[in-house]
Amino acid sequence: YDRLVLATGSRPVLPRLDGLDDADRLPPGVGFLRDLDDARAVTAALAAQQRIVVLGGGILGIEAALAAAEEGGRVTLVHSGRSPMERLLGEGARVLAAALTRAGITVVAGTSTGIRLTDGRFSALALEGGARVEGGALVLACGVRPRTELADGCDLATADGILVDHDLRALGTGGVWAIGDCAEVCCGVSTCAACTGGTAPPGLIGPGWQQADQLGLAFAAELAGLPVAAAGPPERRDAVLVLKARGVDAVTAGETDADPWTVAPGLAVAVWADPGHGRYAKMVTRDGVLTGLVCVGMPRTGAELVLLFERRSELPADRSSLLSLDSAEGVLAALPPGPDATLCRCAGVTRGTVQESVAGGCSSVPEVSAGTRAGTGCGGCHDDIRSVIEHHFAVAVAS
Ligand SMILES: Cc1cc2nc3c(=O)[nH]c(=O)nc-3n(C[C@H](O)[C@H](O)[C@H](O)COP(=O)(O)OP(=O)(O)OC[C@H]3O[C@@H](n4cnc5c(N)ncnc54)[C@H](O)[C@@H]3O)c2cc1C
């Protein structure tokens, strides 16, 4: 090759369980949720009315459990710790756990130790203390790890992922680059503030696409004989994590573990909990600017907080005014986000760009996606694209 770009992605973590020792040869009834075949296996288990056991209380495990429950499946979600997504949602995770139970999911906290097979097929997950969770299919959702074995085999520098500099070039190489889930941007210069602290790949599609764009543009410029400026340090923005499920809303971003009673210069933490009505909100500010948020069961407040977080905006002095967005009056009074608000986080497309595309004649989600790339990642913004289209035609008909 002249140039080699490694984009080997990540692989699912195989949990240490008795009866599971080879990720490539899982027993019948046990699978990951990575590709279409995995999804088809879950669909088949649902069609056979088997109980689905999902192991892992992270965002992927919860989304899988909710999707299976929405299809009418009997689902048990097994997680360690007090509540699913506790690390990201803090106390809000308890509110989420209640919402999962209301959605028909059996939520079980415990440390799993092994799997049991009956006639060679998965039949139960064994937990510490002797308990068992019976089921016909086990979905493993215990996180992912960058696939670095190819790079390791070539003696490239790796840590969590394949180590690359700001230009995405593998450290110490001339013609090898890495992007996406397998790449860890960590230039190795001790004075580089952007490359100290947590540099592990975020495992999200948006940053990988940005890297693909960056590299593609740099290669194209080079081939065209144009000067290529060295890329600056990566902008490490805290990811906004949105649970994609119907009827269960949870969103989190930034620093979320700050304690409301901590006294520190500039720090203010506001928490509102209403477990009885399935609502929880936490706002962390530094010098008035929103630096962290958790919102469960409050979709409008969550959307507004995400907007303020992404703009690094100051919060209103009266934080409680944001909570009313999810009240009956707030729903009526809420204004739609402006054109500069991000609509598709994966591809970094604003609402204004989608509005322009619709005004230019695109009248379906696939058409808007083809024209703007909005909605081509996780798909979580399809409803928003649809609402832009509907709003456009409602206004057109009215006028
Ligand atoms: C179920 C699921 C839901 C997700 N939901 C979201 C979400 O809502 N939002 C979000 O931002 N992200 C989400 N992600 C994560 C997102 O899919 C990844 O961040 C993204 O796919 C990473 O892209 P990539 O190109 O780096 O790697 P991948 O998409 O994993 O592609 C890597 C490719 O390289 C191939 N490969 C690996 N090694 C070799 C080799 N030695 N030789 C040849 N080929 C090789 C693999 O087979 C694979 O085709 C989700 C992932 C999953 C599995």
GROMACS .gro file of C-alpha atoms and ligand atoms in nm:
model
  452
    1TYR     CA    1   0.000   0.000   0.000
    2ASP     CA    2   0.090   0.366  -0.028
    3ARG     CA    3  -0.126   0.461   0.265
    4LEU     CA    4  -0.303   0.239   0.514
    5VAL     CA    5  -0.605   0.359   0.711
    6LEU     CA    6  -0.706   0.128   0.993
    7ALA     CA    7  -1.078   0.153   1.070
    8THR     CA    8  -1.126  -0.179   1.244
    9GLY     CA    9  -1.383  -0.052   1.494
   10SER     CA   10  -1.446  -0.217   1.827
   11ARG     CA   11  -1.542  -0.562   1.945
   12PRO     CA   12  -1.793  -0.651   2.214
   13VAL     CA   13  -1.655  -0.749   2.552
   14LEU     CA   14  -1.709  -1.115   2.643
   15PRO     CA   15  -1.801  -1.121   3.013
   16ARG     CA   16  -1.620  -1.371   3.236
   17LEU     CA   17  -1.888  -1.631   3.284
   18ASP     CA   18  -1.869  -2.006   3.334
   19GLY     CA   19  -1.968  -2.162   3.005
   20LEU     CA   20  -1.854  -1.869   2.789
   21ASP     CA   21  -1.496  -1.878   2.672
   22ASP     CA   22  -1.487  -1.796   2.303
   23ALA     CA   23  -1.652  -1.483   2.159
   24ASP     CA   24  -1.644  -1.639   1.812
   25ARG     CA   25  -1.820  -1.959   1.920
   26LEU     CA   26  -2.103  -1.863   2.150
   27PRO     CA   27  -2.346  -2.137   2.254
   28PRO     CA   28  -2.685  -2.144   2.077
   29GLY     CA   29  -2.917  -1.883   2.224
   30VAL     CA   30  -2.631  -1.653   2.331
   31GLY     CA   31  -2.530  -1.353   2.123
   32PHE     CA   32  -2.404  -0.999   2.111
   33LEU     CA   33  -2.597  -0.713   1.954
   34ARG     CA   34  -2.357  -0.581   1.692
   35ASP     CA   35  -2.493  -0.650   1.348
   36LEU     CA   36  -2.802  -0.742   1.152
   37ASP     CA   37  -2.761  -1.117   1.213
   38ASP     CA   38  -2.751  -1.052   1.588
   39ALA     CA   39  -3.068  -0.844   1.561
   40ARG     CA   40  -3.235  -1.119   1.355
   41ALA     CA   41  -3.150  -1.373   1.625
   42VAL     CA   42  -3.328  -1.157   1.885
   43THR     CA   43  -3.626  -1.114   1.652
   44ALA     CA   44  -3.644  -1.493   1.608
   45ALA     CA   45  -3.634  -1.543   1.985
   46LEU     CA   46  -3.917  -1.292   2.022
   47ALA     CA   47  -4.119  -1.469   1.754
   48ALA     CA   48  -4.066  -1.797   1.941
   49GLN     CA   49  -4.198  -1.623   2.256
   50GLN     CA   50  -3.878  -1.693   2.445
   51ARG     CA   51  -3.789  -1.478   2.744
   52ILE     CA   52  -3.501  -1.250   2.648
   53VAL     CA   53  -3.230  -1.198   2.909
   54VAL     CA   54  -3.017  -0.889   2.848
   55LEU     CA   55  -2.691  -0.880   3.042
   56GLY     CA   56  -2.558  -0.526   3.089
   57GLY     CA   57  -2.723  -0.213   3.222
   58GLY     CA   58  -2.548   0.034   2.992
   59ILE     CA   59  -2.723   0.238   2.727
   60LEU     CA   60  -2.705  -0.040   2.465
   61GLY     CA   61  -2.844  -0.306   2.700
   62ILE     CA   62  -3.128  -0.078   2.805
   63GLU     CA   63  -3.214   0.015   2.446
   64ALA     CA   64  -3.212  -0.354   2.349
   65ALA     CA   65  -3.433  -0.446   2.645
   66LEU     CA   66  -3.679  -0.165   2.572
   67ALA     CA   67  -3.695  -0.251   2.202
   68ALA     CA   68  -3.765  -0.617   2.281
   69ALA     CA   69  -4.031  -0.520   2.538
   70GLU     CA   70  -4.190  -0.283   2.287
   71GLU     CA   71  -4.224  -0.579   2.050
   72GLY     CA   72  -4.424  -0.755   2.320
   73GLY     CA   73  -4.136  -0.969   2.446
   74ARG     CA   74  -4.082  -1.089   2.800
   75VAL     CA   75  -3.754  -0.930   2.901
   76THR     CA   76  -3.521  -0.946   3.200
   77LEU     CA   77  -3.240  -0.691   3.227
   78VAL     CA   78  -2.954  -0.804   3.452
   79HIS     CA   79  -2.705  -0.543   3.569
   80SER     CA   80  -2.445  -0.501   3.839
   81GLY     CA   81  -2.459  -0.206   4.078
   82ARG     CA   82  -2.771  -0.048   4.224
   83SER     CA   83  -2.946   0.065   3.905
   84PRO     CA   84  -2.884   0.049   3.529
   85MET     CA   85  -2.676   0.342   3.397
   86GLU     CA   86  -2.596   0.447   3.753
   87ARG     CA   87  -2.246   0.570   3.661
   88LEU     CA   88  -2.389   0.819   3.412
   89LEU     CA   89  -2.721   0.910   3.571
   90GLY     CA   90  -2.642   0.896   3.944
   91GLU     CA   91  -2.966   0.908   4.145
   92GLY     CA   92  -3.153   0.958   3.818
   93ALA     CA   93  -3.075   0.592   3.744
   94ARG     CA   94  -3.324   0.488   4.011
   95VAL     CA   95  -3.594   0.686   3.834
   96LEU     CA   96  -3.494   0.521   3.506
   97ALA     CA   97  -3.507   0.174   3.667
   98ALA     CA   98  -3.867   0.243   3.773
   99ALA     CA   99  -3.949   0.353   3.417
  100LEU     CA  100  -3.802   0.027   3.282
  101THR     CA  101  -4.018  -0.171   3.522
  102ARG     CA  102  -4.324   0.027   3.408
  103ALA     CA  103  -4.228  -0.064   3.050
  104GLY     CA  104  -4.269  -0.429   3.148
  105ILE     CA  105  -3.901  -0.517   3.194
  106THR     CA  106  -3.792  -0.725   3.491
  107VAL     CA  107  -3.484  -0.547   3.626
  108VAL     CA  108  -3.247  -0.768   3.827
  109ALA     CA  109  -2.939  -0.639   4.011
  110GLY     CA  110  -2.669  -0.898   4.067
  111THR     CA  111  -2.333  -1.034   3.966
  112SER     CA  112  -2.367  -1.303   3.704
  113THR     CA  113  -2.134  -1.600   3.732
  114GLY     CA  114  -2.219  -1.835   3.447
  115ILE     CA  115  -2.467  -1.961   3.194
  116ARG     CA  116  -2.667  -2.283   3.201
  117LEU     CA  117  -2.752  -2.483   2.890
  118THR     CA  118  -3.041  -2.723   2.841
  119ASP     CA  119  -3.011  -2.958   2.542
  120GLY     CA  120  -2.714  -2.749   2.430
  121ARG     CA  121  -2.908  -2.418   2.427
  122PHE     CA  122  -2.900  -2.126   2.667
  123SER     CA  123  -3.161  -2.171   2.938
  124ALA     CA  124  -3.051  -1.958   3.235
  125LEU     CA  125  -2.803  -1.705   3.367
  126ALA     CA  126  -2.659  -1.795   3.707
  127LEU     CA  127  -2.606  -1.519   3.962
  128GLU     CA  128  -2.382  -1.498   4.267
  129GLY     CA  129  -2.565  -1.642   4.566
  130GLY     CA  130  -2.728  -1.918   4.363
  131ALA     CA  131  -3.014  -1.728   4.197
  132ARG     CA  132  -3.096  -1.799   3.833
  133VAL     CA  133  -3.254  -1.590   3.562
  134GLU     CA  134  -3.431  -1.822   3.320
  135GLY     CA  135  -3.471  -1.737   2.953
  136GLY     CA  136  -3.449  -1.863   2.598
  137ALA     CA  137  -3.203  -1.607   2.464
  138LEU     CA  138  -2.917  -1.416   2.623
  139VAL     CA  139  -2.805  -1.084   2.476
  140LEU     CA  140  -2.459  -0.980   2.595
  141ALA     CA  141  -2.429  -0.601   2.623
  142CYS     CA  142  -2.122  -0.558   2.842
  143GLY     CA  143  -1.940  -0.284   2.654
  144VAL     CA  144  -1.692  -0.273   2.368
  145ARG     CA  145  -1.317  -0.257   2.328
  146PRO     CA  146  -1.125  -0.109   2.032
  147ARG     CA  147  -1.004  -0.377   1.789
  148THR     CA  148  -0.631  -0.333   1.799
  149GLU     CA  149  -0.504  -0.686   1.731
  150LEU     CA  150  -0.399  -0.604   1.373
  151ALA     CA  151  -0.208  -0.298   1.495
  152ASP     CA  152  -0.058  -0.494   1.786
  153GLY     CA  153   0.056  -0.759   1.540
  154CYS     CA  154   0.237  -0.489   1.339
  155ASP     CA  155   0.400  -0.343   1.651
  156LEU     CA  156   0.210  -0.016   1.626
  157ALA     CA  157   0.176   0.178   1.951
  158THR     CA  158  -0.154   0.100   2.125
  159ALA     CA  159  -0.314   0.183   2.458
  160ASP     CA  160  -0.693   0.152   2.477
  161GLY     CA  161  -0.693   0.205   2.101
  162ILE     CA  162  -0.436   0.253   1.826
  163LEU     CA  163  -0.241   0.563   1.928
  164VAL     CA  164  -0.253   0.840   1.667
  165ASP     CA  165  -0.142   1.204   1.660
  166HIS     CA  166  -0.363   1.504   1.582
  167ASP     CA  167  -0.335   1.423   1.210
  168LEU     CA  168  -0.464   1.072   1.291
  169ARG     CA  169  -0.130   0.920   1.189
  170ALA     CA  170  -0.029   0.615   1.392
  171LEU     CA  171   0.250   0.721   1.627
  172GLY     CA  172   0.597   0.654   1.490
  173THR     CA  173   0.477   0.559   1.139
  174GLY     CA  174   0.497   0.727   0.800
  175GLY     CA  175   0.202   0.590   0.607
  176VAL     CA  176  -0.045   0.442   0.856
  177TRP     CA  177  -0.348   0.621   0.998
  178ALA     CA  178  -0.634   0.509   1.221
  179ILE     CA  179  -0.987   0.647   1.262
  180GLY     CA  180  -1.311   0.562   1.437
  181ASP     CA  181  -1.368   0.329   1.730
  182CYS     CA  182  -1.020   0.176   1.700
  183ALA     CA  183  -0.828   0.506   1.714
  184GLU     CA  184  -0.708   0.682   2.027
  185VAL     CA  185  -0.593   1.038   1.964
  186CYS     CA  186  -0.305   1.085   2.205
  187CYS     CA  187  -0.009   1.265   2.053
  188GLY     CA  188   0.227   1.174   2.335
  189VAL     CA  189   0.348   1.531   2.391
  190SER     CA  190   0.332   1.585   2.765
  191THR     CA  191   0.247   1.955   2.727
  192CYS     CA  192  -0.055   1.887   2.503
  193ALA     CA  193  -0.354   1.956   2.726
  194ALA     CA  194  -0.595   1.791   2.480
  195CYS     CA  195  -0.403   1.463   2.498
  196THR     CA  196  -0.376   1.424   2.873
  197GLY     CA  197  -0.642   1.260   3.085
  198GLY     CA  198  -0.906   1.037   2.927
  199THR     CA  199  -0.819   0.980   2.562
  200ALA     CA  200  -0.992   0.643   2.504
  201PRO     CA  201  -1.212   0.634   2.192
  202PRO     CA  202  -1.569   0.738   2.282
  203GLY     CA  203  -1.730   0.454   2.083
  204LEU     CA  204  -1.972   0.689   1.908
  205ILE     CA  205  -2.030   0.734   1.540
  206GLY     CA  206  -2.007   1.116   1.525
  207PRO     CA  207  -1.638   1.154   1.622
  208GLY     CA  208  -1.541   0.874   1.380
  209TRP     CA  209  -1.718   1.046   1.092
  210GLN     CA  210  -1.542   1.372   1.173
  211GLN     CA  211  -1.209   1.189   1.162
  212ALA     CA  212  -1.301   1.029   0.828
  213ASP     CA  213  -1.381   1.377   0.691
  214GLN     CA  214  -1.060   1.522   0.831
  215LEU     CA  215  -0.846   1.248   0.677
  216GLY     CA  216  -1.032   1.245   0.346
  217LEU     CA  217  -0.990   1.622   0.307
  218ALA     CA  218  -0.622   1.605   0.399
  219PHE     CA  219  -0.553   1.323   0.149
  220ALA     CA  220  -0.752   1.498  -0.125
  221ALA     CA  221  -0.564   1.824  -0.070
  222GLU     CA  222  -0.231   1.642  -0.077
  223LEU     CA  223  -0.319   1.459  -0.399
  224ALA     CA  224  -0.423   1.791  -0.553
  225GLY     CA  225  -0.086   1.936  -0.457
  226LEU     CA  226  -0.241   2.183  -0.214
  227PRO     CA  227  -0.071   2.267   0.115
  228VAL     CA  228  -0.215   2.076   0.410
  229ALA     CA  229  -0.211   2.255   0.742
  230ALA     CA  230  -0.135   2.036   1.043
  231ALA     CA  231  -0.451   1.959   1.237
  232GLY     CA  232  -0.475   2.122   1.577
  233PRO     CA  233  -0.541   1.930   1.896
  234PRO     CA  234  -0.875   1.745   1.892
  235GLU     CA  235  -1.171   1.923   2.042
  236ARG     CA  236  -1.275   1.680   2.312
  237ARG     CA  237  -1.636   1.766   2.373
  238ASP     CA  238  -1.827   1.565   2.623
  239ALA     CA  239  -2.064   1.337   2.438
  240VAL     CA  240  -2.436   1.389   2.481
  241LEU     CA  241  -2.587   1.046   2.548
  242VAL     CA  242  -2.954   1.012   2.466
  243LEU     CA  243  -3.148   0.694   2.536
  244LYS     CA  244  -3.327   0.603   2.215
  245ALA     CA  245  -3.657   0.446   2.313
  246ARG     CA  246  -4.021   0.531   2.286
  247GLY     CA  247  -4.181   0.653   2.608
  248VAL     CA  248  -3.867   0.637   2.823
  249ASP     CA  249  -3.657   0.952   2.815
  250ALA     CA  250  -3.309   0.986   2.957
  251VAL     CA  251  -3.024   1.213   2.855
  252THR     CA  252  -2.690   1.291   3.013
  253ALA     CA  253  -2.380   1.492   2.926
  254GLY     CA  254  -2.068   1.633   3.082
  255GLU     CA  255  -1.976   1.619   3.449
  256THR     CA  256  -2.265   1.462   3.631
  257ASP     CA  257  -2.120   1.331   3.955
  258ALA     CA  258  -2.084   1.669   4.132
  259ASP     CA  259  -2.253   1.669   4.470
  260PRO     CA  260  -2.514   1.942   4.533
  261TRP     CA  261  -2.368   2.010   4.878
  262THR     CA  262  -2.009   2.054   4.764
  263VAL     CA  263  -1.881   2.407   4.822
  264ALA     CA  264  -1.631   2.502   4.550
  265PRO     CA  265  -1.566   2.834   4.374
  266GLY     CA  266  -1.804   2.881   4.081
  267LEU     CA  267  -1.968   2.540   4.121
  268ALA     CA  268  -2.344   2.514   4.159
  269VAL     CA  269  -2.546   2.195   4.140
  270ALA     CA  270  -2.925   2.191   4.122
  271VAL     CA  271  -3.117   1.865   4.160
  272TRP     CA  272  -3.487   1.801   4.131
  273ALA     CA  273  -3.633   1.456   4.194
  274ASP     CA  274  -3.993   1.344   4.165
  275PRO     CA  275  -3.966   0.963   4.163
  276GLY     CA  276  -4.342   0.925   4.206
  277HIS     CA  277  -4.394   1.081   3.863
  278GLY     CA  278  -4.080   0.934   3.706
  279ARG     CA  279  -3.892   1.264   3.680
  280TYR     CA  280  -3.540   1.367   3.769
  281ALA     CA  281  -3.319   1.656   3.663
  282LYS     CA  282  -2.968   1.759   3.761
  283MET     CA  283  -2.784   2.067   3.634
  284VAL     CA  284  -2.417   2.127   3.710
  285THR     CA  285  -2.284   2.475   3.639
  286ARG     CA  286  -1.946   2.637   3.669
  287ASP     CA  287  -1.957   3.016   3.677
  288GLY     CA  288  -2.316   2.988   3.561
  289VAL     CA  289  -2.231   2.784   3.248
  290LEU     CA  290  -2.391   2.441   3.218
  291THR     CA  291  -2.115   2.178   3.235
  292GLY     CA  292  -2.318   1.869   3.315
  293LEU     CA  293  -2.676   1.748   3.303
  294VAL     CA  294  -2.893   1.448   3.377
  295CYS     CA  295  -3.256   1.442   3.280
  296VAL     CA  296  -3.492   1.146   3.314
  297GLY     CA  297  -3.860   1.147   3.222
  298MET     CA  298  -3.851   1.514   3.116
  299PRO     CA  299  -3.797   1.524   2.740
  300ARG     CA  300  -3.846   1.899   2.688
  301THR     CA  301  -3.630   2.002   2.979
  302GLY     CA  302  -3.370   1.752   2.858
  303ALA     CA  303  -3.374   1.892   2.503
  304GLU     CA  304  -3.340   2.249   2.631
  305LEU     CA  305  -3.054   2.155   2.863
  306VAL     CA  306  -2.872   1.977   2.578
  307LEU     CA  307  -2.907   2.291   2.367
  308LEU     CA  308  -2.766   2.507   2.646
  309PHE     CA  309  -2.487   2.253   2.710
  310GLU     CA  310  -2.381   2.240   2.346
  311ARG     CA  311  -2.378   2.619   2.323
  312ARG     CA  312  -2.192   2.642   2.654
  313SER     CA  313  -2.464   2.883   2.761
  314GLU     CA  314  -2.529   3.027   3.102
  315LEU     CA  315  -2.836   2.892   3.275
  316PRO     CA  316  -3.111   3.128   3.390
  317ALA     CA  317  -3.054   3.231   3.752
  318ASP     CA  318  -3.381   3.060   3.843
  319ARG     CA  319  -3.305   2.702   3.741
  320SER     CA  320  -3.657   2.592   3.825
  321SER     CA  321  -3.790   2.785   3.523
  322LEU     CA  322  -3.642   2.509   3.304
  323LEU     CA  323  -3.835   2.240   3.486
  324SER     CA  324  -4.169   2.389   3.384
  325LEU     CA  325  -4.101   2.304   3.018
  326ASP     CA  326  -4.245   1.959   3.087
  327SER     CA  327  -4.552   2.092   3.266
  328ALA     CA  328  -4.881   2.119   3.076
  329GLU     CA  329  -4.835   2.498   3.038
  330GLY     CA  330  -4.470   2.455   2.938
  331VAL     CA  331  -4.559   2.214   2.658
  332LEU     CA  332  -4.792   2.475   2.510
  333ALA     CA  333  -4.548   2.762   2.557
  334ALA     CA  334  -4.234   2.580   2.438
  335LEU     CA  335  -4.075   2.726   2.128
  336PRO     CA  336  -3.909   2.490   1.877
  337PRO     CA  337  -3.529   2.504   1.880
  338GLY     CA  338  -3.370   2.764   1.650
  339PRO     CA  339  -3.203   2.688   1.315
  340ASP     CA  340  -2.855   2.672   1.469
  341ALA     CA  341  -2.952   2.391   1.708
  342THR     CA  342  -2.796   2.054   1.629
  343LEU     CA  343  -3.061   1.818   1.498
  344CYS     CA  344  -2.843   1.520   1.401
  345ARG     CA  345  -2.562   1.474   1.649
  346CYS     CA  346  -2.398   1.186   1.459
  347ALA     CA  347  -2.341   1.388   1.140
  348GLY     CA  348  -2.337   1.731   1.308
  349VAL     CA  349  -2.629   1.868   1.102
  350THR     CA  350  -2.831   2.165   1.228
  351ARG     CA  351  -3.207   2.209   1.221
  352GLY     CA  352  -3.156   2.501   0.980
  353THR     CA  353  -2.981   2.275   0.726
  354VAL     CA  354  -3.268   2.025   0.745
  355GLN     CA  355  -3.521   2.310   0.709
  356GLU     CA  356  -3.338   2.433   0.397
  357SER     CA  357  -3.336   2.083   0.252
  358VAL     CA  358  -3.712   2.048   0.311
  359ALA     CA  359  -3.775   2.394   0.167
  360GLY     CA  360  -3.570   2.282  -0.133
  361GLY     CA  361  -3.809   1.994  -0.204
  362CYS     CA  362  -3.706   1.699   0.018
  363SER     CA  363  -4.025   1.561   0.168
  364SER     CA  364  -3.925   1.236   0.338
  365VAL     CA  365  -3.662   1.127   0.589
  366PRO     CA  366  -3.461   0.928   0.328
  367GLU     CA  367  -3.458   1.230   0.094
  368VAL     CA  368  -3.342   1.464   0.370
  369SER     CA  369  -3.081   1.207   0.476
  370ALA     CA  370  -2.952   1.170   0.120
  371GLY     CA  371  -2.920   1.546   0.085
  372THR     CA  372  -2.778   1.638   0.425
  373ARG     CA  373  -2.654   1.316   0.594
  374ALA     CA  374  -2.886   1.397   0.885
  375GLY     CA  375  -3.035   1.076   1.021
  376THR     CA  376  -2.780   0.842   0.865
  377GLY     CA  377  -2.614   0.751   1.195
  378CYS     CA  378  -2.799   0.617   1.497
  379GLY     CA  379  -3.138   0.722   1.359
  380GLY     CA  380  -3.241   0.887   1.684
  381CYS     CA  381  -3.330   1.212   1.504
  382HIS     CA  382  -3.574   1.064   1.250
  383ASP     CA  383  -3.875   1.188   1.448
  384ASP     CA  384  -3.723   1.538   1.456
  385ILE     CA  385  -3.667   1.534   1.079
  386ARG     CA  386  -4.027   1.420   1.033
  387SER     CA  387  -4.151   1.705   1.251
  388VAL     CA  388  -3.953   1.960   1.044
  389ILE     CA  389  -4.115   1.817   0.728
  390GLU     CA  390  -4.463   1.818   0.882
  391HIS     CA  391  -4.418   2.172   1.012
  392HIS     CA  392  -4.302   2.291   0.670
  393PHE     CA  393  -4.607   2.148   0.493
  394ALA     CA  394  -4.848   2.258   0.767
  395VAL     CA  395  -4.724   2.617   0.723
  396ALA     CA  396  -4.740   2.584   0.343
  397VAL     CA  397  -5.099   2.455   0.355
  398ALA     CA  398  -5.204   2.725   0.604
  399SER     CA  399  -5.066   3.001   0.385
  400LIG     C1  400  -2.622  -0.191   1.846
  400LIG     C2  401  -2.537  -0.067   1.839
  400LIG     C3  402  -2.595   0.056   1.860
  400LIG     C4  403  -2.519   0.172   1.853
  400LIG     N1  404  -2.580   0.291   1.872
  400LIG     C5  405  -2.510   0.404   1.859
  400LIG     C6  406  -2.572   0.530   1.873
  400LIG     O1  407  -2.691   0.538   1.899
  400LIG     N2  408  -2.498   0.642   1.857
  400LIG     C7  409  -2.365   0.635   1.828
  400LIG     O2  410  -2.302   0.741   1.812
  400LIG     N3  411  -2.302   0.517   1.816
  400LIG     C8  412  -2.371   0.401   1.830
  400LIG     N4  413  -2.307   0.281   1.818
  400LIG     C9  414  -2.162   0.281   1.796
  400LIG    C10  415  -2.129   0.301   1.648
  400LIG     O3  416  -2.194   0.204   1.573
  400LIG    C11  417  -1.977   0.294   1.632
  400LIG     O4  418  -1.919   0.401   1.703
  400LIG    C12  419  -1.935   0.304   1.485
  400LIG     O5  420  -1.993   0.202   1.409
  400LIG    C13  421  -1.783   0.294   1.474
  400LIG     O6  422  -1.747   0.298   1.338
  400LIG     P1  423  -1.610   0.234   1.289
  400LIG     O7  424  -1.608   0.251   1.141
  400LIG     O8  425  -1.497   0.288   1.368
  400LIG     O9  426  -1.619   0.079   1.327
  400LIG     P2  427  -1.725  -0.031   1.283
  400LIG    O10  428  -1.853   0.029   1.239
  400LIG    O11  429  -1.726  -0.130   1.394
  400LIG    O12  430  -1.658  -0.096   1.155
  400LIG    C14  431  -1.536  -0.169   1.163
  400LIG    C15  432  -1.532  -0.266   1.046
  400LIG    O13  433  -1.401  -0.319   1.033
  400LIG    C16  434  -1.410  -0.460   1.013
  400LIG     N5  435  -1.284  -0.522   1.056
  400LIG    C17  436  -1.232  -0.525   1.181
  400LIG     N6  437  -1.112  -0.589   1.179
  400LIG    C18  438  -1.090  -0.625   1.051
  400LIG    C19  439  -0.985  -0.695   0.984
  400LIG     N7  440  -0.878  -0.740   1.050
  400LIG     N8  441  -0.996  -0.713   0.851
  400LIG    C20  442  -1.103  -0.668   0.782
  400LIG     N9  443  -1.205  -0.602   0.841
  400LIG    C21  444  -1.199  -0.582   0.973
  400LIG    C22  445  -1.530  -0.500   1.095
  400LIG    O14  446  -1.581  -0.624   1.054
  400LIG    C23  447  -1.626  -0.384   1.066
  400LIG    O15  448  -1.696  -0.405   0.947
  400LIG    C24  449  -2.381   0.164   1.825
  400LIG    C25  450  -2.321   0.039   1.806
  400LIG    C26  451  -2.399  -0.075   1.812
  400LIG    C27  452  -2.334  -0.208   1.790
   0.00000   0.00000   0.00000
